[in-house]
CSV table of C-alpha atoms in Angstrom, one decimal:
chain,number,residue,atom,x,y,z
A,1,MET,CA,50.7,152.7,172.5
A,2,LYS,CA,48.4,152.8,169.9
A,3,LYS,CA,48.9,148.7,169.2
A,4,LEU,CA,48.8,147.5,172.3
A,5,LEU,CA,45.4,149.3,172.7
A,6,ILE,CA,44.4,146.9,169.9
A,7,LEU,CA,46.4,144.0,172.4
A,8,LEU,CA,44.5,145.2,174.5
A,9,LEU,CA,41.7,144.7,173.7
A,10,PHE,CA,42.6,141.3,171.4
A,11,THR,CA,43.9,139.8,175.4
A,12,GLY,CA,40.0,140.6,176.5
A,13,SER,CA,38.3,139.0,173.9
A,14,LEU,CA,40.3,135.8,175.0
A,15,TYR,CA,38.3,135.4,177.6
A,16,SER,CA,34.8,136.5,176.8
A,17,GLN,CA,32.8,133.5,177.7
A,18,ASP,CA,32.9,134.8,181.6
A,19,SER,CA,30.4,137.6,182.7
A,20,PHE,CA,31.0,141.2,183.3
A,21,LYS,CA,31.0,140.8,187.3
A,22,ASP,CA,33.6,137.5,187.6
A,23,TYR,CA,36.2,139.7,185.6
A,24,SER,CA,35.0,143.0,186.9
A,25,ASN,CA,35.9,141.0,190.8
A,26,ASP,CA,38.9,139.6,189.8
A,27,PHE,CA,40.4,142.8,188.5
A,28,LYS,CA,39.5,144.1,192.0
A,29,ASP,CA,41.3,141.5,194.0
A,30,GLY,CA,44.0,141.3,192.3
A,31,PHE,CA,44.8,144.9,192.8
A,32,ASN,CA,43.8,144.8,196.2
A,33,ASN,CA,46.9,141.7,195.7
A,34,ALA,CA,49.7,144.2,194.1
A,35,PHE,CA,49.0,147.7,195.6
A,36,PHE,CA,46.5,147.6,199.0
A,37,ASP,CA,47.2,144.8,200.6
A,38,LYS,CA,51.4,145.4,200.3
A,39,PRO,CA,52.0,148.9,200.4
A,40,ALA,CA,56.1,148.0,200.6
A,41,TRP,CA,55.9,148.5,197.0
A,42,LEU,CA,55.9,152.1,197.7
A,43,GLY,CA,59.7,151.7,199.7
A,44,PHE,CA,60.9,150.4,195.9
A,45,ALA,CA,58.9,153.2,194.2
A,46,GLY,CA,60.8,155.7,196.2
A,47,GLY,CA,64.1,153.7,195.7
A,48,ILE,CA,63.6,154.0,191.6
A,49,ALA,CA,63.3,157.8,192.1
A,50,LEU,CA,66.1,158.3,193.8
A,51,ALA,CA,67.7,155.6,191.1
A,52,SER,CA,66.8,157.5,188.4
A,53,LYS,CA,69.6,160.1,188.6
A,54,LEU,CA,71.6,157.4,186.9
A,55,ASP,CA,70.1,157.9,184.5
A,56,HIS,CA,72.5,159.9,182.2
A,57,PRO,CA,75.0,158.1,182.9
A,58,VAL,CA,73.3,154.6,182.4
A,59,LYS,CA,72.5,155.9,178.8
A,60,GLU,CA,75.9,156.8,178.5
A,61,LYS,CA,77.3,153.3,179.2
A,62,PHE,CA,75.2,150.8,177.9
A,63,THR,CA,72.9,152.5,175.0
A,64,ASN,CA,74.0,150.3,171.3
A,65,LYS,CA,76.5,148.4,174.5
A,66,TYR,CA,77.0,145.1,175.3
A,67,LEU,CA,74.2,143.8,172.8
A,68,ASN,CA,74.0,142.5,168.5
A,69,ASN,CA,71.1,143.8,166.4
A,70,THR,CA,70.2,140.5,166.0
A,71,THR,CA,69.4,139.8,169.6
A,72,SER,CA,67.7,143.2,170.6
A,73,LYS,CA,65.5,142.3,167.7
A,74,ILE,CA,64.3,138.9,169.5
A,75,PHE,CA,63.6,141.0,172.6
A,76,ASP,CA,62.2,143.7,171.3
A,77,ILE,CA,60.1,141.5,169.8
A,78,TYR,CA,59.5,139.7,173.3
A,79,GLY,CA,58.4,142.5,175.0
A,80,PHE,CA,56.0,143.7,172.1
A,81,GLY,CA,53.4,141.0,172.5
A,82,SER,CA,55.2,137.9,172.0
A,83,ASN,CA,55.4,137.6,175.8
A,84,PHE,CA,51.6,137.2,176.2
A,85,PHE,CA,51.3,134.4,173.1
A,86,ILE,CA,54.5,132.4,174.1
A,87,ALA,CA,53.3,132.1,178.0
A,88,GLU,CA,49.8,131.1,177.1
A,89,GLY,CA,51.3,128.4,174.6
A,90,TYR,CA,53.2,127.3,177.5
A,91,ILE,CA,50.2,126.2,179.7
A,92,LEU,CA,47.9,125.2,177.1
A,93,THR,CA,50.8,123.0,176.7
A,94,ASP,CA,51.6,122.0,179.9
A,95,SER,CA,48.2,121.5,180.2
A,96,TRP,CA,48.0,118.9,177.7
A,97,ALA,CA,51.3,116.9,178.6
A,98,ASN,CA,49.4,116.5,181.6
A,99,ASN,CA,46.4,115.8,180.3
A,100,TYR,CA,45.5,118.2,182.8
A,101,HIS,CA,41.2,118.6,183.1
A,102,GLY,CA,39.9,122.2,181.4
A,103,SER,CA,38.9,124.2,184.1
A,104,LYS,CA,43.0,124.1,185.2
A,105,THR,CA,44.1,125.1,181.6
A,106,TRP,CA,41.5,127.8,181.7
A,107,ASN,CA,41.8,128.9,185.7
A,108,ARG,CA,45.6,129.9,184.7
A,109,ALA,CA,45.3,131.0,180.9
A,110,LYS,CA,42.5,133.3,182.0
A,111,ILE,CA,44.7,134.2,185.1
A,112,MET,CA,47.5,135.5,182.7
A,113,GLY,CA,44.9,137.2,180.3
A,114,GLU,CA,43.9,139.5,183.4
A,115,ALA,CA,47.0,140.2,184.9
A,116,TYR,CA,48.4,141.2,181.1
A,117,ALA,CA,45.4,143.2,180.5
A,118,ALA,CA,45.5,145.0,183.8
A,119,ASN,CA,48.8,146.0,183.3
A,120,LEU,CA,48.9,147.5,180.2
A,121,ALA,CA,46.0,149.1,181.1
A,122,VAL,CA,48.2,150.8,184.3
A,123,THR,CA,51.1,150.9,181.5
A,124,PHE,CA,48.7,152.8,179.1
A,125,VAL,CA,47.5,155.2,181.8
A,126,LEU,CA,51.1,156.0,183.1
A,127,LYS,CA,52.5,156.8,180.0
A,128,HIS,CA,49.8,159.3,178.8
A,129,ILE,CA,50.0,161.0,182.3
A,130,CYS,CA,53.4,161.8,182.1
A,131,ARG,CA,54.3,162.0,178.7
A,132,ARG,CA,58.2,161.7,179.2
A,133,GLN,CA,59.7,162.5,176.2
A,134,ARG,CA,62.5,158.8,175.2
A,135,PRO,CA,65.9,159.0,175.5
A,136,GLY,CA,66.3,159.1,171.7
A,137,LYS,CA,63.4,161.8,171.6
A,138,GLN,CA,61.4,159.7,169.3
A,139,ASP,CA,58.1,160.4,171.4
A,140,TYR,CA,56.5,161.4,175.0
A,141,HIS,CA,55.3,157.4,175.8
A,142,SER,CA,58.9,156.9,178.0
A,143,PHE,CA,58.0,156.0,181.1
A,144,PRO,CA,56.9,153.5,182.5
A,145,SER,CA,58.6,150.5,180.3
A,146,GLY,CA,55.7,148.5,178.3
A,147,HIS,CA,57.7,146.4,177.2
A,148,THR,CA,59.3,145.5,180.5
A,149,SER,CA,56.0,145.9,182.4
A,150,THR,CA,53.8,143.6,180.2
A,151,SER,CA,57.6,141.0,179.8
A,152,PHE,CA,57.6,140.9,184.1
A,153,VAL,CA,53.7,140.7,184.7
A,154,VAL,CA,54.5,138.0,182.4
A,155,ALA,CA,57.2,136.1,184.6
A,156,ALA,CA,55.5,137.2,188.0
A,157,THR,CA,52.7,135.1,187.1
A,158,LEU,CA,53.8,132.0,185.9
A,159,GLN,CA,56.5,131.7,188.9
A,160,GLN,CA,53.0,132.1,191.3
A,161,ILE,CA,51.5,129.3,189.0
A,162,TYR,CA,54.4,127.1,188.4
A,163,GLY,CA,56.5,128.2,190.7
A,164,ASN,CA,60.7,128.6,190.4
A,165,SER,CA,61.4,125.9,187.6
A,166,VAL,CA,59.7,128.6,184.8
A,167,GLY,CA,59.6,131.9,187.1
A,168,ILE,CA,63.0,132.3,186.6
A,169,PRO,CA,63.7,131.9,182.8
A,170,ALA,CA,61.4,133.8,182.5
A,171,TYR,CA,62.3,136.8,184.8
A,172,ILE,CA,65.3,136.3,183.2
A,173,ILE,CA,64.4,136.9,180.0
A,174,ALA,CA,62.5,139.4,181.2
A,175,SER,CA,65.2,141.3,182.8
A,176,LEU,CA,66.9,141.1,178.8
A,177,THR,CA,63.5,142.5,177.5
A,178,GLY,CA,64.6,145.3,179.7
A,179,TYR,CA,68.3,146.0,179.0
A,180,GLN,CA,67.4,146.0,175.4
A,181,ARG,CA,65.2,148.9,176.0
A,182,ILE,CA,68.4,150.7,177.5
A,183,TYR,CA,70.4,149.2,174.9
A,184,ASP,CA,67.9,150.7,171.7
A,185,ASN,CA,67.5,153.8,173.6
A,186,LYS,CA,64.2,153.7,173.8
A,187,HIS,CA,64.1,154.2,178.0
A,188,TRP,CA,65.9,155.4,180.7
A,189,LEU,CA,67.0,153.2,183.4
A,190,SER,CA,64.1,154.6,185.6
A,191,ASP,CA,61.6,153.6,182.8
A,192,VAL,CA,63.1,150.6,183.0
A,193,LEU,CA,62.6,149.6,186.4
A,194,THR,CA,59.3,151.6,187.5
A,195,GLY,CA,58.2,148.6,184.1
A,196,ALA,CA,59.8,145.9,185.9
A,197,LEU,CA,57.6,146.9,190.0
A,198,LEU,CA,55.0,147.1,187.8
A,199,GLY,CA,54.5,143.6,186.4
A,200,THR,CA,56.0,141.8,189.2
A,201,LEU,CA,53.4,143.5,191.3
A,202,ILE,CA,50.2,142.8,188.9
A,203,GLY,CA,52.0,139.1,187.9
A,204,ASN,CA,52.1,138.7,192.1
A,205,GLY,CA,48.3,140.0,192.8
A,206,PHE,CA,46.7,138.2,190.1
A,207,GLY,CA,49.1,134.8,190.9
A,208,GLU,CA,47.7,135.3,194.6
A,209,LEU,CA,44.3,135.7,193.2
A,210,TYR,CA,45.0,132.1,191.2
A,211,LYS,CA,46.1,130.9,194.2
A,212,ASP,CA,43.5,131.6,196.2
A,213,LYS,CA,40.3,131.6,194.2
A,214,TYR,CA,41.5,128.7,191.3
A,215,LYS,CA,42.8,126.3,192.3
A,216,ASN,CA,40.8,125.0,194.7
A,217,VAL,CA,37.9,124.6,192.0
A,218,GLU,CA,40.0,123.8,189.0
A,219,ASN,CA,38.4,120.1,188.6
A,220,VAL,CA,35.5,121.5,187.1
A,221,GLN,CA,35.3,120.6,184.1
A,222,ASN,CA,35.3,124.4,182.2
A,223,PRO,CA,33.8,124.5,178.5
A,224,ALA,CA,34.8,126.0,175.8
A,225,LEU,CA,38.8,127.4,176.1
A,226,LEU,CA,39.2,129.4,174.3
A,227,LYS,CA,36.2,132.2,172.7
A,228,ILE,CA,37.3,134.9,170.6
A,229,SER,CA,34.4,137.4,169.8
A,230,ILE,CA,35.6,141.3,169.4
A,231,THR,CA,33.7,143.6,169.3
A,232,PHE,CA,33.4,146.9,168.5
């Protein structure tokens, strides 16, 4: 998780040109959209709690099965931060290919960064509060799965921005990433399901914020697409 914290700092540094108030408002609205405006997610959380009874049977049935080491490594790398850079790369490439205004590119890249950072923060806090031991007994950072939550926050945000043509493939990749965590004996089923729920909620919440707040002002040119200034 220390590496995830470094990634969180780097993610935030990519979007340092706007004011603190801009970001605090975005995070407040994004979290409201994700958790407080749609309390139905509590039902899914209850379902995951019941599904935790399947943790050990699923571990026995799927650990080191139905993938190979090469494919597993690919999804491991994808879930460990590469998903963020691939998503931002897609946003930049799509904007270049369609000759979008700078503001549209900026707003999409910004909302992806905010959603990703919010997801990392929540995942980190839950891991250190719950301190659940991994099935392979590597450490006590099993719950929830960070690889899964980051992959699903990317998929949900892309789906909100671009629709199903991009969102569905991203969700498939996210699901395979979640399965890889079970295959590699790094997470329990309930860790993966919680990560998927968390990432989807946050991605949808910030994606709705993009639609509500930014989509109507995308024709305003925004200078300096990316500005990196990491400070300690």
